[in-house]
Amino acid sequence: MNAVDAKSITQRFGKITAVDDVSFTVSEGELFGFIGPDGAGKTTLFRIAATLIIPTGGRMTLFGLNVVSDFRELRNHIGYMPGRFSLYTDLTVEENLQFYATIFGTTIKENYHLIEPVYKQIEPFRKRRAGHLSGGMKQKLALSCALIHKPRILILDEPTTGVDAVSRTEFWEMLEGLKREGITIIVSTPYMDEALRCDRIALMQQGRLMGIDTPAAIRSSYGKKIYAVSHRDRYRLLLALRAMTDVDSPEPFGEAVHINIREGATVDDVKKSLERAGLEGAEVTEITPGIEDVFLELMKKGS
Amino acid sequence: MKKLLFLLRKEFRQIRRNRFMIRAIIAVPILQMLIFVPAITFEIKRIDLAVIDNDRSQASRELVSKLTGSSFFVVTATPATVTEAESMLLSGDADIALVIPPDFSRGLAGVTTPRLQVLADAVNASTAQLSWSYITSVIRDFNREVIISTGMIPANMAAIRTGSLPGISVSPRYWYNPKLNYKYYMLPGMLVILITVIGLMMIGFNLVREKESGTIEQINVTPIMKWQLIVSRIILFFIIGLFDLALGLGIGWLAFNIPFEGSLLLFFACAAIFLVAVLGLALFFSTMASTQQQFLFIAFFFVMVFILMSGIFTPTESMPLWAQQFNLVNPVAYLMRINRMVMLKGSGFSEIMRDMAMLTILALSYLSLAIRAYRKRA
């Protein structure tokens, strides 16, 4: 049985189609990621999975339970972390955790082993009000509260947005730990490096799924060679590359600009053109494509 | 049931943490009782009088001193002409002007028929009427004394010695409020306003805040049912409402020595029914609002309408028919009547039964309206 089975899920809000005919399955114990720009429909899809909204069309089951008709039973098995911090800021860390434990009919003690790796980091602050925690600690508390009833599936909507880099890494290590406990996790993220840590990822844009595969397979699905071009004057470099007929789709990526080279042209041709444009010493090196490169390529095809 | 207790514990914790809420719960009843009860009154304590004395005789001075002796009238000016007096009425320096004609004392001696003129600022019709009746009663007294002293009545009549004239004498006895103390009338009404404001505003803010801050998202994914969430709120603010009512009543008793003739139990029972109605309304309004500001606007509007129409200042019986019909669905109007009857008249269950029954029907209707609206949105 699949942990998640979604068939042709569609969600319309008036004239806007937020999720458009989306189908996917997630196996039990899988760490499944959704990546896509803001407004891609990830949050809407997660809200449907969390039994918060009823889809306009399609059918979704979690562990064979329908998200619409069996929502009551399902809510005992779902741990949900909305994108926005949604715990009580005027209650303390401990009170929040205790509250969520009691309304699920359990105690902190009973499932302490499950939350321990997460909770012990914020336990020293258990008397502090949740509103006075830092972003990283808030997120750990939210995860603890989502875990306290021992859910079978965690639905995490952009859990690391607005969290510092160290906390982000820690957070993903915790997720991997939970995965080892057998908990299925679906997570959305705008960070491509985090997507690499998932078993499989789904690329989403404008409400549609553009591809689902393992990170490795997605990267290798990039059929073309890709080069990173760098020069200290990045702005002029980008302008020059955009003007070149030999170069396809230059995209700035951090320090470098990623490009494809049109058929019939070579790396040397590009270097020469750059020199002619007054950009001496520009480096052009072939690289293995990242998820972003695939994603941008798919986006271009899609639109 | 257990979950309800957990929810209640959470709500109480949050209230306790919220300094603003705590302050409001304590301070609103105190301030409302201590400020509004003595401040809002229709009694007239001071009337600024302008006297144009064209006679300047002993008789005219006697009349004026009789007026100023009554504690209502203060002579603020003695203009020379009527035109001058009119401009004082216009500027508000005088509320009423008394014109004494030059033939006043001669008239009293029976030579002419003197005519006094009274000019009153009638922007506020009820004050003008009251001042008018005060001044005429003083003049009537004065007139009677003149009649007696000039011997137009046979001197051997017993009545003269007691200072009164034969005729029909009316002696009023004011029931339920023998001293005509205006505070006794205002205080029961103020208690209604107090729990209306507390009940309607506070629960609304609480309900909308959960929506606004997003915490409802997390709660919705738990096995907690919507009704449990609502019931926990209603219980919480029901308790706070009754607490504030008791606090307000205590202040009324301590500060104004307000009498309480009826049954306390009946009084609180009616307030409890009323609170359910008000909480139901607040719940209904909260389904229409997604932020606290929106809620404030909706609730403020309705609270104002309910209070002004409720008969706190003006009797509902004198309102136009449509207003009286509106008051059929106005919970504030019912409790306003009930409170005054129970507190001042000592009315029992049988006297207020009709109002209580109507209030119960209203409470149930508002609550079911709210639940239906809440379901639709959810």
Short mmCIF file of N, CA and C in Angstrom, two decimals, chain B residues 195-290:
data_model
loop_
_atom_site.label_atom_id
_atom_site.label_comp_id
_atom_site.label_asym_id
_atom_site.label_seq_id
_atom_site.Cartn_x
_atom_site.Cartn_y
_atom_site.Cartn_z
N ILE B 195 -21.94 43.82 30.14
CA ILE B 195 -21.76 42.44 29.70
C ILE B 195 -21.98 42.29 28.19
N THR B 196 -22.67 43.25 27.58
CA THR B 196 -22.78 43.22 26.12
C THR B 196 -21.41 43.45 25.51
N VAL B 197 -20.75 44.48 26.00
CA VAL B 197 -19.43 44.83 25.44
C VAL B 197 -18.43 43.71 25.71
N ILE B 198 -18.40 43.25 26.95
CA ILE B 198 -17.45 42.20 27.32
C ILE B 198 -17.74 40.93 26.50
N GLY B 199 -19.00 40.53 26.49
CA GLY B 199 -19.36 39.28 25.83
C GLY B 199 -19.13 39.33 24.35
N LEU B 200 -19.59 40.41 23.72
CA LEU B 200 -19.54 40.45 22.27
C LEU B 200 -18.14 40.70 21.74
N MET B 201 -17.45 41.66 22.36
CA MET B 201 -16.15 42.06 21.80
C MET B 201 -15.07 41.02 22.10
N MET B 202 -14.99 40.61 23.35
CA MET B 202 -13.83 39.80 23.74
C MET B 202 -13.84 38.43 23.08
N ILE B 203 -14.99 37.78 23.05
CA ILE B 203 -15.00 36.45 22.43
C ILE B 203 -14.69 36.59 20.95
N GLY B 204 -15.20 37.66 20.36
CA GLY B 204 -14.95 37.86 18.93
C GLY B 204 -13.47 37.98 18.63
N PHE B 205 -12.80 38.82 19.44
CA PHE B 205 -11.36 38.98 19.24
C PHE B 205 -10.65 37.66 19.39
N ASN B 206 -11.06 36.91 20.38
CA ASN B 206 -10.43 35.62 20.64
C ASN B 206 -10.60 34.67 19.46
N LEU B 207 -11.82 34.63 18.92
CA LEU B 207 -12.09 33.72 17.80
C LEU B 207 -11.33 34.12 16.55
N VAL B 208 -11.34 35.43 16.28
CA VAL B 208 -10.72 35.90 15.05
C VAL B 208 -9.20 35.83 15.14
N ARG B 209 -8.68 36.02 16.36
CA ARG B 209 -7.23 36.00 16.53
C ARG B 209 -6.63 34.66 16.11
N GLU B 210 -7.33 33.59 16.46
CA GLU B 210 -6.84 32.26 16.10
C GLU B 210 -6.77 32.10 14.58
N LYS B 211 -7.76 32.73 13.92
CA LYS B 211 -7.77 32.69 12.47
C LYS B 211 -6.64 33.54 11.91
N GLU B 212 -6.49 34.73 12.50
CA GLU B 212 -5.52 35.70 12.01
C GLU B 212 -4.09 35.22 12.20
N SER B 213 -3.81 34.60 13.33
CA SER B 213 -2.44 34.20 13.61
C SER B 213 -2.10 32.85 12.97
N GLY B 214 -3.09 32.18 12.40
CA GLY B 214 -2.82 30.94 11.69
C GLY B 214 -2.80 29.70 12.58
N THR B 215 -2.97 29.88 13.90
CA THR B 215 -2.92 28.72 14.79
C THR B 215 -4.08 27.76 14.50
N ILE B 216 -5.13 28.28 13.88
CA ILE B 216 -6.28 27.45 13.56
C ILE B 216 -5.88 26.35 12.55
N GLU B 217 -4.89 26.66 11.69
CA GLU B 217 -4.41 25.70 10.71
C GLU B 217 -3.93 24.41 11.38
N GLN B 218 -3.18 24.63 12.45
CA GLN B 218 -2.59 23.49 13.13
C GLN B 218 -3.66 22.72 13.91
N ILE B 219 -4.57 23.47 14.52
CA ILE B 219 -5.65 22.85 15.30
C ILE B 219 -6.55 22.02 14.40
N ASN B 220 -6.79 22.52 13.19
CA ASN B 220 -7.71 21.84 12.28
C ASN B 220 -7.22 20.46 11.86
N VAL B 221 -5.92 20.21 11.96
CA VAL B 221 -5.40 18.91 11.55
C VAL B 221 -5.37 17.94 12.73
N THR B 222 -5.94 18.35 13.86
CA THR B 222 -5.99 17.45 15.02
C THR B 222 -7.39 16.86 15.13
N PRO B 223 -7.56 15.85 15.98
CA PRO B 223 -8.90 15.26 16.11
C PRO B 223 -9.90 16.17 16.83
N ILE B 224 -9.47 17.38 17.18
CA ILE B 224 -10.40 18.30 17.86
C ILE B 224 -11.50 18.71 16.89
N MET B 225 -12.74 18.61 17.33
CA MET B 225 -13.86 18.98 16.48
C MET B 225 -14.11 20.48 16.62
N LYS B 226 -14.69 21.03 15.58
CA LYS B 226 -14.98 22.47 15.59
C LYS B 226 -15.87 22.84 16.76
N TRP B 227 -16.87 22.01 17.03
CA TRP B 227 -17.81 22.36 18.10
C TRP B 227 -17.10 22.42 19.45
N GLN B 228 -16.08 21.56 19.61
CA GLN B 228 -15.36 21.58 20.88
C GLN B 228 -14.62 22.90 21.06
N LEU B 229 -14.06 23.36 19.94
CA LEU B 229 -13.34 24.62 19.95
C LEU B 229 -14.29 25.77 20.32
N ILE B 230 -15.48 25.75 19.69
CA ILE B 230 -16.45 26.82 19.94
C ILE B 230 -16.96 26.76 21.37
N VAL B 231 -17.31 25.56 21.80
CA VAL B 231 -17.88 25.42 23.14
C VAL B 231 -16.88 25.87 24.20
N SER B 232 -15.60 25.55 23.99
CA SER B 232 -14.61 25.96 24.99
C SER B 232 -14.55 27.49 25.09
N ARG B 233 -14.63 28.16 23.94
CA ARG B 233 -14.64 29.63 23.95
C ARG B 233 -15.86 30.18 24.64
N ILE B 234 -17.01 29.58 24.31
CA ILE B 234 -18.26 30.08 24.89
C ILE B 234 -18.24 29.93 26.41
N ILE B 235 -17.77 28.78 26.87
CA ILE B 235 -17.71 28.57 28.32
C ILE B 235 -16.79 29.62 28.96
N LEU B 236 -15.64 29.83 28.34
CA LEU B 236 -14.67 30.79 28.88
C LEU B 236 -15.26 32.18 29.04
N PHE B 237 -15.88 32.67 27.97
CA PHE B 237 -16.37 34.04 28.03
C PHE B 237 -17.69 34.15 28.77
N PHE B 238 -18.38 33.05 28.88
CA PHE B 238 -19.56 32.98 29.71
C PHE B 238 -19.15 33.23 31.16
N ILE B 239 -18.08 32.56 31.56
CA ILE B 239 -17.57 32.74 32.92
C ILE B 239 -17.08 34.17 33.13
N ILE B 240 -16.32 34.67 32.15
CA ILE B 240 -15.81 36.04 32.29
C ILE B 240 -16.96 37.04 32.35
N GLY B 241 -17.99 36.83 31.52
CA GLY B 241 -19.14 37.73 31.50
C GLY B 241 -19.84 37.77 32.85
N LEU B 242 -20.07 36.60 33.43
CA LEU B 242 -20.76 36.55 34.72
C LEU B 242 -19.89 37.15 35.83
N PHE B 243 -18.58 36.91 35.71
CA PHE B 243 -17.66 37.49 36.68
C PHE B 243 -17.74 39.01 36.64
N ASP B 244 -17.71 39.57 35.43
CA ASP B 244 -17.76 41.02 35.31
C ASP B 244 -19.10 41.59 35.78
N LEU B 245 -20.15 40.83 35.56
CA LEU B 245 -21.46 41.27 36.02
C LEU B 245 -21.46 41.36 37.55
N ALA B 246 -20.90 40.34 38.18
CA ALA B 246 -20.83 40.34 39.64
C ALA B 246 -19.97 41.49 40.13
N LEU B 247 -18.86 41.73 39.42
CA LEU B 247 -17.96 42.83 39.79
C LEU B 247 -18.68 44.17 39.67
N GLY B 248 -19.39 44.35 38.56
CA GLY B 248 -20.12 45.60 38.33
C GLY B 248 -21.19 45.81 39.39
N LEU B 249 -21.88 44.75 39.72
CA LEU B 249 -22.94 44.82 40.72
C LEU B 249 -22.36 45.17 42.08
N GLY B 250 -21.23 44.56 42.39
CA GLY B 250 -20.55 44.85 43.66
C GLY B 250 -20.16 46.31 43.76
N ILE B 251 -19.62 46.84 42.66
CA ILE B 251 -19.23 48.25 42.66
C ILE B 251 -20.46 49.13 42.84
N GLY B 252 -21.55 48.77 42.17
CA GLY B 252 -22.78 49.54 42.29
C GLY B 252 -23.27 49.57 43.73
N TRP B 253 -23.12 48.45 44.36
CA TRP B 253 -23.59 48.33 45.74
C TRP B 253 -22.69 49.14 46.67
N LEU B 254 -21.37 49.02 46.46
CA LEU B 254 -20.42 49.72 47.33
C LEU B 254 -20.43 51.23 47.10
N ALA B 255 -20.41 51.63 45.82
CA ALA B 255 -20.23 53.05 45.51
C ALA B 255 -21.54 53.82 45.55
N PHE B 256 -22.62 53.19 45.13
CA PHE B 256 -23.87 53.95 45.01
C PHE B 256 -24.96 53.41 45.92
N ASN B 257 -24.64 52.38 46.68
CA ASN B 257 -25.61 51.82 47.59
C ASN B 257 -26.90 51.46 46.87
N ILE B 258 -26.73 50.89 45.70
CA ILE B 258 -27.88 50.57 44.87
C ILE B 258 -28.74 49.51 45.56
N PRO B 259 -30.05 49.70 45.57
CA PRO B 259 -30.89 48.67 46.20
C PRO B 259 -31.01 47.46 45.29
N PHE B 260 -31.18 46.30 45.88
CA PHE B 260 -31.43 45.10 45.07
C PHE B 260 -32.63 44.39 45.69
N GLU B 261 -33.78 44.60 45.03
CA GLU B 261 -35.03 44.13 45.63
C GLU B 261 -35.33 42.67 45.30
N GLY B 262 -34.93 42.25 44.09
CA GLY B 262 -35.36 40.93 43.61
C GLY B 262 -34.41 39.81 43.98
N SER B 263 -34.50 38.73 43.22
CA SER B 263 -33.70 37.54 43.50
C SER B 263 -32.41 37.58 42.70
N LEU B 264 -31.30 37.42 43.39
CA LEU B 264 -30.00 37.41 42.73
C LEU B 264 -29.90 36.27 41.74
N LEU B 265 -30.48 35.14 42.13
CA LEU B 265 -30.41 33.94 41.30
C LEU B 265 -31.10 34.20 39.96
N LEU B 266 -32.28 34.80 40.04
CA LEU B 266 -33.05 35.10 38.83
C LEU B 266 -32.27 36.08 37.96
N PHE B 267 -31.67 37.07 38.61
CA PHE B 267 -30.88 38.09 37.93
C PHE B 267 -29.74 37.46 37.14
N PHE B 268 -29.00 36.56 37.79
CA PHE B 268 -27.88 35.92 37.10
C PHE B 268 -28.34 34.90 36.06
N ALA B 269 -29.49 34.28 36.30
CA ALA B 269 -30.01 33.33 35.32
C ALA B 269 -30.34 34.05 34.02
N CYS B 270 -30.98 35.22 34.15
CA CYS B 270 -31.33 36.01 32.96
C CYS B 270 -30.06 36.47 32.25
N ALA B 271 -29.08 36.90 33.03
CA ALA B 271 -27.82 37.35 32.44
C ALA B 271 -27.14 36.21 31.69
N ALA B 272 -27.27 35.00 32.23
CA ALA B 272 -26.64 33.84 31.59
C ALA B 272 -27.29 33.57 30.24
N ILE B 273 -28.63 33.63 30.20
CA ILE B 273 -29.32 33.43 28.91
C ILE B 273 -28.89 34.51 27.92
N PHE B 274 -28.83 35.72 28.43
CA PHE B 274 -28.43 36.86 27.59
C PHE B 274 -27.03 36.66 27.03
N LEU B 275 -26.12 36.18 27.88
CA LEU B 275 -24.74 35.97 27.43
C LEU B 275 -24.68 34.95 26.30
N VAL B 276 -25.50 33.92 26.38
CA VAL B 276 -25.52 32.93 25.29
C VAL B 276 -25.93 33.61 23.99
N ALA B 277 -26.94 34.48 24.07
CA ALA B 277 -27.39 35.19 22.87
C ALA B 277 -26.27 36.05 22.30
N VAL B 278 -25.61 36.80 23.17
CA VAL B 278 -24.56 37.71 22.74
C VAL B 278 -23.35 36.95 22.19
N LEU B 279 -22.99 35.86 22.86
CA LEU B 279 -21.86 35.06 22.40
C LEU B 279 -22.18 34.43 21.05
N GLY B 280 -23.44 34.02 20.87
CA GLY B 280 -23.87 33.48 19.58
C GLY B 280 -23.72 34.52 18.48
N LEU B 281 -24.14 35.75 18.78
CA LEU B 281 -24.00 36.83 17.80
C LEU B 281 -22.54 37.07 17.46
N ALA B 282 -21.70 37.09 18.49
CA ALA B 282 -20.27 37.33 18.27
C ALA B 282 -19.68 36.24 17.38
N LEU B 283 -20.11 35.02 17.62
CA LEU B 283 -19.64 33.90 16.82
C LEU B 283 -20.07 34.08 15.36
N PHE B 284 -21.30 34.54 15.20
CA PHE B 284 -21.82 34.79 13.86
C PHE B 284 -21.01 35.88 13.16
N PHE B 285 -20.76 36.97 13.87
CA PHE B 285 -19.97 38.06 13.27
C PHE B 285 -18.56 37.58 12.94
N SER B 286 -18.02 36.72 13.78
CA SER B 286 -16.64 36.29 13.57
C SER B 286 -16.50 35.46 12.29
N THR B 287 -17.60 34.84 11.84
CA THR B 287 -17.50 34.09 10.58
C THR B 287 -17.41 35.05 9.40
N MET B 288 -17.85 36.31 9.62
CA MET B 288 -17.81 37.28 8.52
C MET B 288 -16.49 38.02 8.47
N ALA B 289 -15.68 37.88 9.52
CA ALA B 289 -14.45 38.66 9.59
C ALA B 289 -13.23 37.75 9.56
N SER B 290 -12.17 38.20 8.86
CA SER B 290 -10.95 37.40 8.89
C SER B 290 -9.85 38.12 9.65
#
